[in-house]
PDB file of C-alpha atoms in Angstrom:
ATOM      1  CA  MET A 249     -41.780  20.524  23.875  1.00 52.00           C
ATOM      2  CA  THR A 250     -37.999  19.833  23.886  1.00 59.00           C
ATOM      3  CA  LEU A 251     -37.223  16.366  25.427  1.00 66.00           C
ATOM      4  CA  GLY A 252     -34.669  18.334  27.283  1.00 63.00           C
ATOM      5  CA  LYS A 253     -32.705  17.574  30.762  1.00 71.00           C
ATOM      6  CA  THR A 254     -35.347  16.044  33.007  1.00 72.00           C
ATOM      7  CA  THR A 255     -35.435  16.646  37.042  1.00 82.00           C
ATOM      8  CA  ALA A 256     -33.890  12.947  37.673  1.00 89.00           C
ATOM      9  CA  LEU A 257     -34.926  11.041  41.080  1.00 93.00           C
ATOM     10  CA  PRO A 258     -32.494   9.009  43.266  1.00 96.00           C
ATOM     11  CA  VAL A 259     -33.245   5.446  44.242  1.00 97.00           C
ATOM     12  CA  SER A 260     -32.912   4.070  47.471  1.00 98.00           C
ATOM     13  CA  ILE A 261     -32.974   0.299  47.954  1.00 98.00           C
ATOM     14  CA  SER A 262     -33.045  -1.247  51.379  1.00 97.00           C
ATOM     15  CA  SER A 263     -32.727  -4.723  52.577  1.00 97.00           C
ATOM     16  CA  LEU A 264     -34.271  -6.032  49.422  1.00 97.00           C
ATOM     17  CA  ASN A 265     -35.083  -9.766  49.286  1.00 97.00           C
ATOM     18  CA  LYS A 266     -36.710 -11.892  46.848  1.00 97.00           C
ATOM     19  CA  TYR A 267     -37.224 -15.492  47.555  1.00 95.00           C
ATOM     20  CA  TYR A 268     -38.406 -18.421  45.566  1.00 93.00           C
ATOM     21  CA  GLY A 269     -39.016 -21.053  47.932  1.00 92.00           C
ATOM     22  CA  SER A 270     -35.475 -21.700  49.506  1.00 90.00           C
ATOM     23  CA  PHE A 271     -33.794 -19.976  46.661  1.00 92.00           C
ATOM     24  CA  ARG A 272     -32.708 -16.407  47.506  1.00 93.00           C
ATOM     25  CA  ALA A 273     -32.622 -14.654  44.159  1.00 95.00           C
ATOM     26  CA  THR A 274     -31.528 -11.396  45.964  1.00 95.00           C
ATOM     27  CA  ASP A 275     -30.280 -11.460  49.701  1.00 94.00           C
ATOM     28  CA  ASP A 276     -30.480  -8.224  51.674  1.00 96.00           C
ATOM     29  CA  VAL A 277     -29.446  -5.708  49.021  1.00 97.00           C
ATOM     30  CA  SER A 278     -29.017  -2.197  49.697  1.00 97.00           C
ATOM     31  CA  LEU A 279     -28.015   0.383  47.276  1.00 97.00           C
ATOM     32  CA  GLU A 280     -28.362   4.070  46.653  1.00 98.00           C
ATOM     33  CA  ILE A 281     -28.368   5.737  43.116  1.00 98.00           C
ATOM     34  CA  ALA A 282     -27.953   9.316  42.662  1.00 97.00           C
ATOM     35  CA  ALA A 283     -30.283  11.480  40.799  1.00 96.00           C
ATOM     36  CA  GLY A 284     -28.781  11.681  37.239  1.00 95.00           C
ATOM     37  CA  GLU A 285     -26.509   8.724  37.561  1.00 97.00           C
ATOM     38  CA  PHE A 286     -25.727   5.816  35.215  1.00 97.00           C
ATOM     39  CA  LEU A 287     -25.532   2.585  37.206  1.00 98.00           C
ATOM     40  CA  THR A 288     -24.703  -0.829  35.750  1.00 97.00           C
ATOM     41  CA  LEU A 289     -25.524  -4.077  37.330  1.00 97.00           C
ATOM     42  CA  LEU A 290     -23.014  -6.390  36.559  1.00 96.00           C
ATOM     43  CA  GLY A 291     -22.753 -10.322  37.110  1.00 94.00           C
ATOM     44  CA  PRO A 292     -23.296 -13.626  35.561  1.00 92.00           C
ATOM     45  CA  SER A 293     -26.591 -15.509  34.719  1.00 91.00           C
ATOM     46  CA  GLY A 294     -28.449 -15.958  38.142  1.00 91.00           C
ATOM     47  CA  SER A 295     -26.564 -13.604  40.152  1.00 94.00           C
ATOM     48  CA  GLY A 296     -29.716 -11.467  40.906  1.00 94.00           C
ATOM     49  CA  LYS A 297     -29.120  -8.540  38.844  1.00 95.00           C
ATOM     50  CA  THR A 298     -31.940  -8.794  36.711  1.00 95.00           C
ATOM     51  CA  THR A 299     -34.362  -9.663  39.462  1.00 96.00           C
ATOM     52  CA  LEU A 300     -33.351  -6.564  41.264  1.00 97.00           C
ATOM     53  CA  LEU A 301     -34.467  -4.627  37.793  1.00 97.00           C
ATOM     54  CA  MET A 302     -37.563  -6.296  37.594  1.00 96.00           C
ATOM     55  CA  MET A 303     -38.531  -5.524  41.185  1.00 97.00           C
ATOM     56  CA  MET A 304     -37.439  -1.648  40.612  1.00 97.00           C
ATOM     57  CA  ALA A 305     -39.805  -1.784  37.593  1.00 96.00           C
ATOM     58  CA  GLY A 306     -42.439  -3.385  39.515  1.00 96.00           C
ATOM     59  CA  PHE A 307     -42.762  -6.754  37.347  1.00 95.00           C
ATOM     60  CA  ALA A 308     -41.819  -8.705  40.391  1.00 95.00           C
ATOM     61  CA  ARG A 309     -42.847  -8.186  43.929  1.00 95.00           C
ATOM     62  CA  PRO A 310     -40.073  -8.484  46.712  1.00 97.00           C
ATOM     63  CA  SER A 311     -40.468 -10.842  49.567  1.00 96.00           C
ATOM     64  CA  GLY A 312     -39.088  -7.858  51.981  1.00 96.00           C
ATOM     65  CA  GLY A 313     -37.399  -4.562  51.907  1.00 97.00           C
ATOM     66  CA  SER A 314     -38.126  -1.181  50.513  1.00 97.00           C
ATOM     67  CA  ILE A 315     -37.356   0.673  47.034  1.00 98.00           C
ATOM     68  CA  ARG A 316     -37.756   4.394  46.929  1.00 97.00           C
ATOM     69  CA  PHE A 317     -37.827   6.562  43.970  1.00 97.00           C
ATOM     70  CA  GLY A 318     -37.017  10.049  45.277  1.00 95.00           C
ATOM     71  CA  ASP A 319     -39.071  10.273  48.703  1.00 94.00           C
ATOM     72  CA  ARG A 320     -41.739   7.768  47.443  1.00 95.00           C
ATOM     73  CA  GLU A 321     -42.111   4.167  48.399  1.00 97.00           C
ATOM     74  CA  VAL A 322     -42.882   2.302  45.136  1.00 97.00           C
ATOM     75  CA  VAL A 323     -42.973  -1.607  46.389  1.00 96.00           C
ATOM     76  CA  HIS A 324     -46.648  -1.620  46.133  1.00 94.00           C
ATOM     77  CA  LEU A 325     -47.187   0.486  42.945  1.00 95.00           C
ATOM     78  CA  PRO A 326     -47.732  -1.310  39.758  1.00 94.00           C
ATOM     79  CA  PRO A 327     -45.494  -0.553  36.951  1.00 91.00           C
ATOM     80  CA  HIS A 328     -47.374   2.020  34.888  1.00 87.00           C
ATOM     81  CA  ARG A 329     -47.502   4.102  38.084  1.00 90.00           C
ATOM     82  CA  ARG A 330     -43.896   4.292  38.590  1.00 91.00           C
ATOM     83  CA  GLU A 331     -43.154   6.575  35.791  1.00 87.00           C
ATOM     84  CA  ILE A 332     -40.255   4.664  34.705  1.00 94.00           C
ATOM     85  CA  GLY A 333     -38.792   4.083  31.131  1.00 92.00           C
ATOM     86  CA  MET A 334     -38.281   0.505  30.367  1.00 92.00           C
ATOM     87  CA  VAL A 335     -36.017  -1.024  27.627  1.00 90.00           C
ATOM     88  CA  PHE A 336     -36.412  -4.869  27.462  1.00 87.00           C
ATOM     89  CA  GLN A 337     -33.593  -7.441  26.158  1.00 82.00           C
ATOM     90  CA  ASN A 338     -35.887  -8.049  23.097  1.00 79.00           C
ATOM     91  CA  TYR A 339     -37.133  -4.554  22.699  1.00 79.00           C
ATOM     92  CA  ALA A 340     -40.880  -5.773  23.164  1.00 85.00           C
ATOM     93  CA  LEU A 341     -41.977  -3.421  19.924  1.00 91.00           C
ATOM     94  CA  PHE A 342     -45.458  -3.787  18.411  1.00 91.00           C
ATOM     95  CA  PRO A 343     -45.132  -5.438  15.276  1.00 91.00           C
ATOM     96  CA  HIS A 344     -48.454  -4.294  14.009  1.00 91.00           C
ATOM     97  CA  MET A 345     -47.783  -0.595  14.432  1.00 92.00           C
ATOM     98  CA  SER A 346     -45.333   1.669  12.751  1.00 95.00           C
ATOM     99  CA  VAL A 347     -42.286   3.286  14.159  1.00 96.00           C
ATOM    100  CA  GLY A 348     -44.082   6.466  14.981  1.00 95.00           C
ATOM    101  CA  GLU A 349     -47.113   4.579  16.357  1.00 94.00           C
ATOM    102  CA  ASN A 350     -44.535   2.445  18.836  1.00 94.00           C
ATOM    103  CA  ILE A 351     -42.810   5.480  19.963  1.00 95.00           C
ATOM    104  CA  ALA A 352     -46.327   7.387  20.679  1.00 94.00           C
ATOM    105  CA  TYR A 353     -47.876   4.553  22.461  1.00 93.00           C
ATOM    106  CA  PRO A 354     -46.833   5.537  26.065  1.00 91.00           C
ATOM    107  CA  LEU A 355     -48.103   9.197  25.418  1.00 92.00           C
ATOM    108  CA  ARG A 356     -51.195   8.160  24.149  1.00 91.00           C
ATOM    109  CA  VAL A 357     -52.062   5.578  27.225  1.00 87.00           C
ATOM    110  CA  ARG A 358     -51.184   8.976  29.473  1.00 89.00           C
ATOM    111  CA  GLY A 359     -53.786  11.076  27.396  1.00 88.00           C
ATOM    112  CA  VAL A 360     -51.384  13.161  25.487  1.00 88.00           C
ATOM    113  CA  GLY A 361     -52.989  15.084  22.541  1.00 90.00           C
ATOM    114  CA  LYS A 362     -52.540  13.783  18.803  1.00 90.00           C
ATOM    115  CA  ALA A 363     -50.541  17.269  17.903  1.00 92.00           C
ATOM    116  CA  GLU A 364     -47.986  17.159  20.903  1.00 92.00           C
ATOM    117  CA  CYS A 365     -47.602  13.251  20.313  1.00 92.00           C
ATOM    118  CA  GLY A 366     -46.560  14.144  16.983  1.00 92.00           C
ATOM    119  CA  GLU A 367     -44.049  16.728  18.058  1.00 93.00           C
ATOM    120  CA  ARG A 368     -42.790  14.477  20.738  1.00 93.00           C
ATOM    121  CA  VAL A 369     -42.212  11.234  18.442  1.00 94.00           C
ATOM    122  CA  LEU A 370     -40.424  13.608  15.762  1.00 94.00           C
ATOM    123  CA  LYS A 371     -38.287  15.010  18.520  1.00 92.00           C
ATOM    124  CA  ALA A 372     -37.481  11.333  20.072  1.00 92.00           C
ATOM    125  CA  LEU A 373     -36.591  10.112  16.516  1.00 93.00           C
ATOM    126  CA  ASP A 374     -34.130  12.867  16.117  1.00 90.00           C
ATOM    127  CA  LEU A 375     -32.475  12.205  19.507  1.00 86.00           C
ATOM    128  CA  VAL A 376     -31.991   8.644  18.377  1.00 87.00           C
ATOM    129  CA  GLN A 377     -30.770   9.693  14.987  1.00 87.00           C
ATOM    130  CA  LEU A 378     -33.788   8.027  12.812  1.00 91.00           C
ATOM    131  CA  SER A 379     -35.350  11.115  11.573  1.00 92.00           C
ATOM    132  CA  GLY A 380     -37.659  10.179   8.619  1.00 91.00           C
ATOM    133  CA  TYR A 381     -38.516   6.490   9.988  1.00 94.00           C
ATOM    134  CA  ARG A 382     -41.886   7.535  11.504  1.00 95.00           C
ATOM    135  CA  ASP A 383     -43.775   5.579   9.072  1.00 94.00           C
ATOM    136  CA  ARG A 384     -41.262   2.589   8.567  1.00 95.00           C
ATOM    137  CA  ARG A 385     -42.786  -1.020   9.825  1.00 94.00           C
ATOM    138  CA  ILE A 386     -41.061  -2.558  12.472  1.00 93.00           C
ATOM    139  CA  THR A 387     -40.199  -5.577  10.211  1.00 91.00           C
ATOM    140  CA  GLN A 388     -38.166  -3.025   7.932  1.00 92.00           C
ATOM    141  CA  LEU A 389     -35.743  -2.031  10.505  1.00 92.00           C
ATOM    142  CA  SER A 390     -32.574  -3.739  11.293  1.00 88.00           C
ATOM    143  CA  GLY A 391     -31.520  -4.793  14.915  1.00 85.00           C
ATOM    144  CA  GLY A 392     -29.665  -1.621  15.669  1.00 86.00           C
ATOM    145  CA  GLN A 393     -32.670   0.603  14.287  1.00 90.00           C
ATOM    146  CA  ARG A 394     -35.097  -1.395  16.550  1.00 90.00           C
ATOM    147  CA  GLN A 395     -33.026  -1.004  19.439  1.00 87.00           C
ATOM    148  CA  ARG A 396     -32.955   2.924  18.874  1.00 88.00           C
ATOM    149  CA  ILE A 397     -36.770   2.746  18.802  1.00 93.00           C
ATOM    150  CA  ALA A 398     -36.963   1.012  21.834  1.00 91.00           C
ATOM    151  CA  LEU A 399     -34.925   3.613  23.297  1.00 90.00           C
ATOM    152  CA  ALA A 400     -37.221   6.481  21.730  1.00 92.00           C
ATOM    153  CA  ARG A 401     -40.087   4.967  23.033  1.00 92.00           C
ATOM    154  CA  ALA A 402     -38.689   4.812  26.700  1.00 91.00           C
ATOM    155  CA  ILE A 403     -37.641   8.328  26.736  1.00 89.00           C
ATOM    156  CA  VAL A 404     -40.416   9.950  24.745  1.00 90.00           C
ATOM    157  CA  PHE A 405     -42.294  10.834  27.718  1.00 89.00           C
ATOM    158  CA  GLU A 406     -39.578  12.117  29.820  1.00 88.00           C
ATOM    159  CA  PRO A 407     -39.173   9.591  32.718  1.00 91.00           C
ATOM    160  CA  ARG A 408     -36.996  10.550  35.459  1.00 91.00           C
ATOM    161  CA  ILE A 409     -35.730   7.103  35.658  1.00 95.00           C
ATOM    162  CA  LEU A 410     -34.506   4.892  32.707  1.00 94.00           C
ATOM    163  CA  LEU A 411     -34.334   1.057  33.267  1.00 96.00           C
ATOM    164  CA  MET A 412     -32.623  -1.177  30.831  1.00 94.00           C
ATOM    165  CA  ASP A 413     -32.543  -5.064  31.019  1.00 93.00           C
ATOM    166  CA  GLU A 414     -29.411  -6.133  28.539  1.00 88.00           C
ATOM    167  CA  PRO A 415     -30.190  -3.716  25.943  1.00 84.00           C
ATOM    168  CA  LEU A 416     -27.535  -4.601  23.650  1.00 83.00           C
ATOM    169  CA  SER A 417     -27.017  -8.305  23.880  1.00 80.00           C
ATOM    170  CA  ALA A 418     -28.815  -9.157  20.710  1.00 73.00           C
ATOM    171  CA  LEU A 419     -26.519  -6.786  18.580  1.00 77.00           C
ATOM    172  CA  ASP A 420     -23.032  -7.919  16.968  1.00 77.00           C
ATOM    173  CA  LYS A 421     -19.786  -6.644  18.390  1.00 82.00           C
ATOM    174  CA  GLN A 422     -19.290  -3.342  16.093  1.00 82.00           C
ATOM    175  CA  LEU A 423     -22.884  -2.299  16.627  1.00 80.00           C
ATOM    176  CA  ARG A 424     -23.027  -2.717  20.215  1.00 83.00           C
ATOM    177  CA  GLU A 425     -19.756  -0.797  20.909  1.00 86.00           C
ATOM    178  CA  THR A 426     -21.372   1.971  18.851  1.00 84.00           C
ATOM    179  CA  MET A 427     -24.707   1.847  20.793  1.00 83.00           C
ATOM    180  CA  GLN A 428     -22.691   1.893  24.040  1.00 87.00           C
ATOM    181  CA  ILE A 429     -21.639   5.526  23.039  1.00 87.00           C
ATOM    182  CA  GLU A 430     -24.976   6.576  21.840  1.00 86.00           C
ATOM    183  CA  ILE A 431     -26.740   5.483  24.732  1.00 88.00           C
ATOM    184  CA  ARG A 432     -24.209   7.304  27.004  1.00 91.00           C
ATOM    185  CA  ARG A 433     -24.852  10.380  25.003  1.00 88.00           C
ATOM    186  CA  LEU A 434     -28.537  10.328  25.278  1.00 87.00           C
ATOM    187  CA  HIS A 435     -28.043   9.856  29.111  1.00 91.00           C
ATOM    188  CA  ASP A 436     -25.792  12.856  29.450  1.00 91.00           C
ATOM    189  CA  ARG A 437     -27.844  14.875  27.249  1.00 89.00           C
ATOM    190  CA  LEU A 438     -31.220  14.092  29.061  1.00 89.00           C
ATOM    191  CA  GLY A 439     -29.993  13.737  32.704  1.00 91.00           C
ATOM    192  CA  MET A 440     -32.078  11.004  33.970  1.00 93.00           C
ATOM    193  CA  THR A 441     -31.055   8.509  36.431  1.00 97.00           C
ATOM    194  CA  THR A 442     -30.071   5.293  34.233  1.00 96.00           C
ATOM    195  CA  VAL A 443     -29.894   1.658  35.576  1.00 97.00           C
ATOM    196  CA  SER A 444     -28.667  -0.963  33.028  1.00 96.00           C
ATOM    197  CA  VAL A 445     -28.212  -4.865  33.521  1.00 96.00           C
ATOM    198  CA  THR A 446     -25.373  -6.640  31.624  1.00 94.00           C
ATOM    199  CA  HIS A 447     -23.190  -9.420  32.124  1.00 91.00           C
ATOM    200  CA  ASP A 448     -20.578  -7.834  29.627  1.00 90.00           C
ATOM    201  CA  GLN A 449     -17.594  -6.362  31.697  1.00 91.00           C
ATOM    202  CA  ARG A 450     -16.482  -4.183  28.855  1.00 91.00           C
ATOM    203  CA  GLU A 451     -19.975  -2.612  28.284  1.00 91.00           C
ATOM    204  CA  ALA A 452     -20.177  -1.761  32.060  1.00 93.00           C
ATOM    205  CA  LEU A 453     -16.887  -0.234  32.166  1.00 93.00           C
ATOM    206  CA  THR A 454     -17.422   1.803  29.316  1.00 91.00           C
ATOM    207  CA  MET A 455     -21.003   3.449  29.895  1.00 93.00           C
ATOM    208  CA  SER A 456     -21.261   3.478  33.606  1.00 96.00           C
ATOM    209  CA  ASP A 457     -20.637   6.040  36.487  1.00 97.00           C
ATOM    210  CA  ARG A 458     -20.575   3.371  38.763  1.00 97.00           C
ATOM    211  CA  ILE A 459     -20.878  -0.350  38.875  1.00 97.00           C
ATOM    212  CA  ALA A 460     -22.854  -2.780  41.092  1.00 97.00           C
ATOM    213  CA  VAL A 461     -21.458  -6.197  41.151  1.00 97.00           C
ATOM    214  CA  PHE A 462     -23.547  -9.364  41.995  1.00 96.00           C
ATOM    215  CA  SER A 463     -22.783 -12.829  43.008  1.00 95.00           C
ATOM    216  CA  ARG A 464     -25.376 -15.409  43.968  1.00 94.00           C
ATOM    217  CA  GLY A 465     -27.922 -12.908  44.924  1.00 95.00           C
ATOM    218  CA  LYS A 466     -25.485 -10.682  46.913  1.00 96.00           C
ATOM    219  CA  LEU A 467     -24.196  -7.054  46.112  1.00 97.00           C
ATOM    220  CA  VAL A 468     -20.496  -7.543  46.429  1.00 96.00           C
ATOM    221  CA  GLN A 469     -19.045  -4.429  45.452  1.00 96.00           C
ATOM    222  CA  VAL A 470     -20.214  -0.855  44.099  1.00 97.00           C
ATOM    223  CA  ALA A 471     -17.566   1.380  42.508  1.00 96.00           C
ATOM    224  CA  ALA A 472     -16.437   3.521  39.818  1.00 96.00           C
ATOM    225  CA  PRO A 473     -15.209   1.712  36.669  1.00 95.00           C
ATOM    226  CA  SER A 474     -11.443   2.657  37.251  1.00 93.00           C
ATOM    227  CA  HIS A 475     -11.581   1.611  40.919  1.00 92.00           C
ATOM    228  CA  LEU A 476     -13.604  -1.609  40.160  1.00 91.00           C
ATOM    229  CA  TYR A 477     -10.748  -2.301  37.603  1.00 86.00           C
ATOM    230  CA  GLU A 478      -7.732  -1.702  39.709  1.00 89.00           C
ATOM    231  CA  LYS A 479      -9.333  -3.003  43.160  1.00 85.00           C
ATOM    232  CA  PRO A 480     -11.844  -5.680  42.793  1.00 84.00           C
ATOM    233  CA  ALA A 481     -13.272  -6.966  45.963  1.00 81.00           C
TER     234      ALA A 481
END
């Protein structure tokens, strides 16, 4: 078990809508994400970017439209059947479990044996540069360490798609910049398709292959960071 490069999946989003009464959280969004791409959804609060991510994850049901992972339509699949890794804004770690137990959790619910669980946990800890932390309590970790453990838990079962909701927003500036490099390094090493949400323009420009800019529920531009910086729509 190596936690090596995975076979990434492309994502195809077509005419995706989410309505709350008369309010359109996302309005006819269509977006193609290449296998192995790092795409950032960028926009202010209320622009629709997090709503789109939650629909991709399965935590929100679209009012209409399609989401395909590879050739499989996933709109009607529950989150646990979408085989995605998810990093939440508040990390969502279990405080009553050790670091190792937190990372092993997605493996245990998938029926992975104890010996293989142990191997994968150690490899995941090595990938996020926290070897030796397996038996620590979550309460003993700094914010940056918790963020790394949340990442390790998200990648330990080798998902083909990784979704991240403002994963660095709780960190201070210096640590945030360090983690931007670390997350990009992990993405390049593992090769999964990564979709991240942020409202931080510098973060999006630093980490992404392409950036999808949202405003008032609409997708207004999708481009590489250099093009977006020089020729914003």
